[in-house]
Amino acid sequence: MPCYDEAATVVEMANRVLASPYTAQLVIVDDGSTDGTAELLELLDDDRVQVVRQPLNLGKGAALRRGFLLASAEFVIVQDADLEYDPRDYAMILEPLLNGVADVVYGSRFQSGRPRRVLYFWHSVGNRLLTLVSNMFTDLNLTDMETCYKAFRREVLQSLELRENRFGIEPEITAKVAAGGWRIWEVGISYSGRTYAEGKKINWRDGVAALGIIVKYGLQTRRNQIVKIRR
Ligand SMILES: Nc1nc2c(ncn2[C@@H]2O[C@H](COP(=O)(O)OP(=O)(O)OP(=O)(O)O)[C@@H](O)[C@H]2O)c(=O)[nH]1
Ligand SMILES: [Mg+2]
């Protein structure tokens, strides 16, 4: 669970995660919060919880990379610290992993059939555009590349060499999972989006940055494939 200035929600979210029968370990990476998040995390009293502090704010990607190194359970899922994604969906997300048919599962907010809060139109257009461009490079038919709910077999996750520090981690993971030829599944999830007034921080600049990263890793993957074919 990456978290940056989420004092309003982080304890509630941690408790929801710990209430899931699937949770064997909860690694929380505090990404240099200055709003009291770190102090609240000290109050969590459960043997499954491991809290790590990055002294400076480095971004979601850096927080995830730190957390992934500490993951020790068979399957790993990313859980944001706000209340947008619901741990009661773990059962559905884990199903293809537990059945042994998937290496990676994405929870989709757009192919859902599950309750979702109706919010920003342009935000969802941005998300769909980023997914479309990512799919054009990876030749995957994902419906929600930017989703927080990405679950992995731990060995697969830890074999990815990830470099991005900020929100570019989502397209980077997607490009590298695609390049690795791993079996990817998607399941519909519920989504309770928050408003900017409620603490949402992502904005159009992150979208533009993500587009640059999709192209960067997309071209790299293409080049590697061409080099392999030439050899
Ligand atoms: N914005 C931001 N989030 C961070 C950072 N480091 C860790 N995070 C955590 O990463 C998760 C995702 O960030 P959010 O700000 O919730 O992103 P969002 O606006 O909800 O984006 P979507 O849910 O994808 O629409 C949260 O749990 C954050 O606390 C950081 O430097 N900036
Ligand atoms: Mg969020």
Short mmCIF file of C-alpha atoms and ligand atoms in Angstrom, two decimals:
data_model
loop_
_atom_site.label_atom_id
_atom_site.label_comp_id
_atom_site.label_asym_id
_atom_site.label_seq_id
_atom_site.Cartn_x
_atom_site.Cartn_y
_atom_site.Cartn_z
CA MET A 1 0.00 0.00 0.00
CA PRO A 2 1.70 3.16 -1.20
CA CYS A 3 0.58 6.21 0.75
CA TYR A 4 1.28 9.89 0.55
CA ASP A 5 -0.64 12.35 2.74
CA GLU A 6 -3.62 10.06 3.31
CA ALA A 7 -4.20 10.74 7.02
CA ALA A 8 -7.95 10.93 6.46
CA THR A 9 -8.23 7.39 5.08
CA VAL A 10 -5.12 5.29 5.65
CA VAL A 11 -6.13 3.66 8.95
CA GLU A 12 -9.62 2.81 7.70
CA MET A 13 -8.10 1.38 4.52
CA ALA A 14 -5.53 -0.68 6.43
CA ASN A 15 -8.32 -2.09 8.62
CA ARG A 16 -10.38 -3.01 5.56
CA VAL A 17 -7.37 -4.80 4.05
CA LEU A 18 -6.67 -6.63 7.32
CA ALA A 19 -10.32 -7.69 7.52
CA SER A 20 -9.94 -9.61 4.26
CA PRO A 21 -9.48 -13.35 4.79
CA TYR A 22 -6.90 -13.27 1.98
CA THR A 23 -4.47 -10.87 3.68
CA ALA A 24 -1.31 -12.60 4.90
CA GLN A 25 0.93 -9.53 4.83
CA LEU A 26 0.36 -5.78 4.48
CA VAL A 27 3.37 -3.70 3.49
CA ILE A 28 2.65 0.02 3.81
CA VAL A 29 5.14 2.45 2.29
CA ASP A 30 4.75 5.98 3.57
CA ASP A 31 6.07 8.21 0.83
CA GLY A 32 7.34 11.17 2.87
CA SER A 33 3.90 12.27 4.11
CA THR A 34 3.74 15.51 6.06
CA ASP A 35 0.11 15.35 7.22
CA GLY A 36 0.46 12.95 10.16
CA THR A 37 0.04 9.75 8.09
CA ALA A 38 3.31 8.31 9.46
CA GLU A 39 2.26 8.84 13.08
CA LEU A 40 -1.11 7.16 12.43
CA LEU A 41 0.64 4.18 10.88
CA GLU A 42 2.55 3.61 14.13
CA LEU A 43 -0.77 2.92 15.85
CA LEU A 44 -1.57 -0.09 13.65
CA ASP A 45 -1.32 -3.15 15.83
CA ASP A 46 -1.30 -6.31 13.72
CA ASP A 47 1.56 -8.75 13.14
CA ARG A 48 0.84 -8.81 9.42
CA VAL A 49 1.64 -5.09 9.04
CA GLN A 50 5.06 -3.84 8.00
CA VAL A 51 5.51 -0.08 7.69
CA VAL A 52 8.35 1.45 5.70
CA ARG A 53 9.10 5.18 5.55
CA GLN A 54 10.64 7.00 2.64
CA PRO A 55 12.03 10.18 4.23
CA LEU A 56 11.28 12.21 1.11
CA ASN A 57 8.30 12.15 -1.23
CA LEU A 58 9.47 10.17 -4.26
CA GLY A 59 6.18 9.18 -5.92
CA LYS A 60 3.86 6.18 -6.17
CA GLY A 61 6.28 4.23 -8.39
CA ALA A 62 9.13 4.57 -5.91
CA ALA A 63 6.82 3.56 -3.06
CA LEU A 64 5.63 0.49 -4.98
CA ARG A 65 9.15 -0.58 -5.93
CA ARG A 66 10.16 -0.40 -2.27
CA GLY A 67 7.10 -2.38 -1.18
CA PHE A 68 7.47 -5.05 -3.88
CA LEU A 69 10.94 -5.92 -2.56
CA LEU A 70 9.44 -6.76 0.84
CA ALA A 71 6.53 -8.83 -0.44
CA SER A 72 6.81 -12.45 0.65
CA ALA A 73 3.37 -13.99 0.09
CA GLU A 74 2.50 -16.09 -2.95
CA PHE A 75 0.39 -13.38 -4.58
CA VAL A 76 0.79 -9.60 -4.36
CA ILE A 77 -1.84 -6.94 -4.96
CA VAL A 78 -1.45 -3.16 -5.03
CA GLN A 79 -3.86 -1.35 -2.72
CA ASP A 80 -4.12 2.45 -2.74
CA ALA A 81 -4.52 4.12 0.64
CA ASP A 82 -7.61 6.12 -0.27
CA LEU A 83 -11.02 4.46 -0.17
CA GLU A 84 -11.59 4.20 -3.93
CA TYR A 85 -10.92 0.47 -4.27
CA ASP A 86 -12.66 -2.16 -2.16
CA PRO A 87 -10.73 -5.13 -0.64
CA ARG A 88 -13.92 -7.18 -0.77
CA ASP A 89 -13.06 -7.52 -4.48
CA TYR A 90 -9.91 -9.55 -3.66
CA ALA A 91 -11.83 -12.82 -4.03
CA MET A 92 -12.70 -12.04 -7.65
CA ILE A 93 -9.26 -10.68 -8.47
CA LEU A 94 -7.47 -13.66 -6.99
CA GLU A 95 -9.67 -16.25 -8.68
CA PRO A 96 -7.68 -16.57 -11.95
CA LEU A 97 -4.41 -16.63 -9.95
CA LEU A 98 -5.64 -19.30 -7.54
CA ASN A 99 -6.97 -21.35 -10.45
CA GLY A 100 -3.51 -21.25 -11.96
CA VAL A 101 -4.63 -19.76 -15.27
CA ALA A 102 -3.17 -16.24 -14.78
CA ASP A 103 0.17 -14.71 -13.83
CA VAL A 104 -1.22 -11.19 -13.56
CA VAL A 105 -4.76 -9.88 -12.99
CA TYR A 106 -5.99 -6.32 -13.53
CA GLY A 107 -9.18 -5.08 -11.85
CA SER A 108 -11.06 -2.98 -14.38
CA ARG A 109 -13.21 0.02 -13.48
CA PHE A 110 -14.55 0.20 -17.02
CA GLN A 111 -15.59 -3.40 -17.73
CA SER A 112 -17.25 -3.87 -14.47
CA GLY A 113 -20.92 -4.68 -13.98
CA ARG A 114 -20.15 -3.75 -10.35
CA PRO A 115 -21.29 -0.57 -8.58
CA ARG A 116 -19.15 2.44 -9.41
CA ARG A 117 -19.48 6.06 -8.47
CA VAL A 118 -20.30 8.29 -11.45
CA LEU A 119 -17.71 11.08 -11.66
CA TYR A 120 -15.42 13.06 -13.96
CA PHE A 121 -16.10 12.50 -17.69
CA TRP A 122 -12.79 13.94 -18.92
CA HIS A 123 -10.85 11.93 -16.37
CA SER A 124 -12.36 8.73 -17.75
CA VAL A 125 -11.69 9.86 -21.35
CA GLY A 126 -8.04 10.38 -20.32
CA ASN A 127 -7.92 6.92 -18.75
CA ARG A 128 -9.42 5.29 -21.83
CA LEU A 129 -7.02 7.14 -24.13
CA LEU A 130 -3.99 6.03 -22.09
CA THR A 131 -5.28 2.46 -22.11
CA LEU A 132 -5.84 2.63 -25.89
CA VAL A 133 -2.33 3.92 -26.65
CA SER A 134 -0.78 1.39 -24.25
CA ASN A 135 -2.75 -1.40 -25.95
CA MET A 136 -1.53 -0.24 -29.38
CA PHE A 137 2.07 -0.83 -28.27
CA THR A 138 1.51 -3.98 -26.20
CA ASP A 139 -1.16 -5.57 -28.43
CA LEU A 140 -3.21 -6.34 -25.31
CA ASN A 141 -6.95 -5.68 -25.09
CA LEU A 142 -7.02 -4.27 -21.56
CA THR A 143 -9.88 -1.96 -20.64
CA ASP A 144 -8.18 -0.20 -17.68
CA MET A 145 -4.40 0.06 -17.80
CA GLU A 146 -4.20 2.69 -15.04
CA THR A 147 -6.15 0.71 -12.43
CA CYS A 148 -4.64 0.48 -8.96
CA TYR A 149 -5.78 -3.13 -8.65
CA LYS A 150 -2.96 -5.07 -10.25
CA ALA A 151 -2.31 -8.50 -8.78
CA PHE A 152 0.64 -10.75 -9.55
CA ARG A 153 2.26 -14.05 -8.82
CA ARG A 154 5.07 -12.80 -6.62
CA GLU A 155 7.87 -14.31 -8.74
CA VAL A 156 6.51 -12.59 -11.83
CA LEU A 157 6.31 -9.23 -10.07
CA GLN A 158 9.80 -9.49 -8.64
CA SER A 159 11.26 -10.44 -12.02
CA LEU A 160 10.15 -7.13 -13.57
CA GLU A 161 12.94 -4.56 -13.49
CA LEU A 162 10.96 -1.42 -12.68
CA ARG A 163 12.43 2.07 -12.83
CA GLU A 164 9.65 4.67 -12.78
CA ASN A 165 9.20 6.75 -9.62
CA ARG A 166 5.87 8.42 -10.23
CA PHE A 167 2.58 7.45 -11.86
CA GLY A 168 4.53 6.23 -14.91
CA ILE A 169 4.90 2.97 -13.01
CA GLU A 170 1.45 1.83 -14.27
CA PRO A 171 2.30 1.90 -18.01
CA GLU A 172 5.81 0.61 -17.22
CA ILE A 173 4.42 -2.45 -15.38
CA THR A 174 1.94 -3.03 -18.21
CA ALA A 175 4.61 -2.82 -20.94
CA LYS A 176 6.96 -5.14 -19.06
CA VAL A 177 4.29 -7.69 -18.21
CA ALA A 178 3.26 -7.71 -21.88
CA ALA A 179 6.87 -8.01 -23.07
CA GLY A 180 7.38 -10.94 -20.69
CA GLY A 181 4.52 -12.81 -22.34
CA TRP A 182 2.83 -13.41 -18.97
CA ARG A 183 -0.80 -14.57 -18.86
CA ILE A 184 -2.89 -11.49 -18.07
CA TRP A 185 -6.54 -11.58 -16.97
CA GLU A 186 -8.98 -8.83 -16.16
CA VAL A 187 -11.97 -8.76 -13.79
CA GLY A 188 -14.57 -6.04 -13.20
CA ILE A 189 -14.26 -4.27 -9.85
CA SER A 190 -16.35 -1.77 -7.95
CA TYR A 191 -15.00 1.78 -7.82
CA SER A 192 -15.82 4.55 -5.41
CA GLY A 193 -13.91 7.44 -7.00
CA ARG A 194 -13.17 10.48 -4.86
CA THR A 195 -13.43 14.11 -5.86
CA TYR A 196 -10.54 16.56 -5.85
CA ALA A 197 -12.16 18.14 -2.78
CA GLU A 198 -12.01 14.71 -1.12
CA GLY A 199 -8.27 14.40 -1.81
CA LYS A 200 -7.80 13.18 -5.37
CA LYS A 201 -4.36 14.32 -6.50
CA ILE A 202 -3.87 12.95 -10.01
CA ASN A 203 -4.40 15.51 -12.80
CA TRP A 204 -3.99 16.07 -16.53
CA ARG A 205 -0.24 16.62 -16.16
CA ASP A 206 0.10 13.05 -14.87
CA GLY A 207 -1.89 11.94 -17.94
CA VAL A 208 0.50 13.70 -20.33
CA ALA A 209 3.50 12.26 -18.46
CA ALA A 210 1.92 8.77 -18.68
CA LEU A 211 1.56 9.15 -22.45
CA GLY A 212 5.30 9.87 -22.74
CA ILE A 213 6.09 6.79 -20.66
CA ILE A 214 3.78 4.55 -22.72
CA VAL A 215 5.63 5.61 -25.87
CA LYS A 216 9.05 5.19 -24.22
CA TYR A 217 8.46 1.62 -22.99
CA GLY A 218 6.36 0.75 -26.03
CA LEU A 219 9.23 1.65 -28.38
CA GLN A 220 11.73 -0.18 -26.17
CA THR A 221 9.63 -3.33 -26.26
CA ARG A 222 9.26 -3.10 -30.04
CA ARG A 223 13.03 -2.61 -30.46
CA ASN A 224 13.78 -5.64 -28.26
CA GLN A 225 11.36 -7.76 -30.28
CA ILE A 226 13.01 -6.66 -33.53
CA VAL A 227 16.49 -7.40 -32.17
CA LYS A 228 15.31 -10.88 -31.10
CA ILE A 229 13.84 -11.57 -34.58
CA ARG A 230 17.06 -10.40 -36.30
CA ARG A 231 19.15 -12.72 -34.10
N1 LIG B 1 -0.45 11.53 -5.67
C1 LIG B 1 0.51 10.80 -5.11
N2 LIG B 1 0.18 9.62 -4.60
C2 LIG B 1 1.14 8.89 -4.02
C3 LIG B 1 2.47 9.35 -3.98
N3 LIG B 1 3.20 8.42 -3.35
C4 LIG B 1 2.35 7.44 -3.01
N4 LIG B 1 1.08 7.72 -3.41
C5 LIG B 1 -0.13 6.87 -3.20
O1 LIG B 1 -0.52 6.29 -4.44
C6 LIG B 1 -1.93 6.04 -4.46
C7 LIG B 1 -2.58 6.65 -5.70
O2 LIG B 1 -2.58 8.05 -5.68
P1 LIG B 1 -3.91 8.89 -5.83
O3 LIG B 1 -3.55 10.31 -5.55
O4 LIG B 1 -4.97 8.23 -5.03
O5 LIG B 1 -4.29 8.78 -7.33
P2 LIG B 1 -5.75 8.98 -7.89
O6 LIG B 1 -5.93 10.42 -8.16
O7 LIG B 1 -6.75 8.34 -6.98
O8 LIG B 1 -5.71 8.23 -9.22
P3 LIG B 1 -6.70 7.12 -9.80
O9 LIG B 1 -7.27 6.36 -8.63
O10 LIG B 1 -5.84 6.27 -10.68
O11 LIG B 1 -7.75 7.85 -10.56
C8 LIG B 1 -2.47 6.61 -3.13
O12 LIG B 1 -2.56 5.56 -2.19
C9 LIG B 1 -1.38 7.61 -2.75
O13 LIG B 1 -1.37 7.84 -1.36
C10 LIG B 1 2.80 10.62 -4.53
O14 LIG B 1 3.95 11.08 -4.52
N5 LIG B 1 1.80 11.30 -5.09
MG MG B 2 -6.79 6.88 -5.82
#
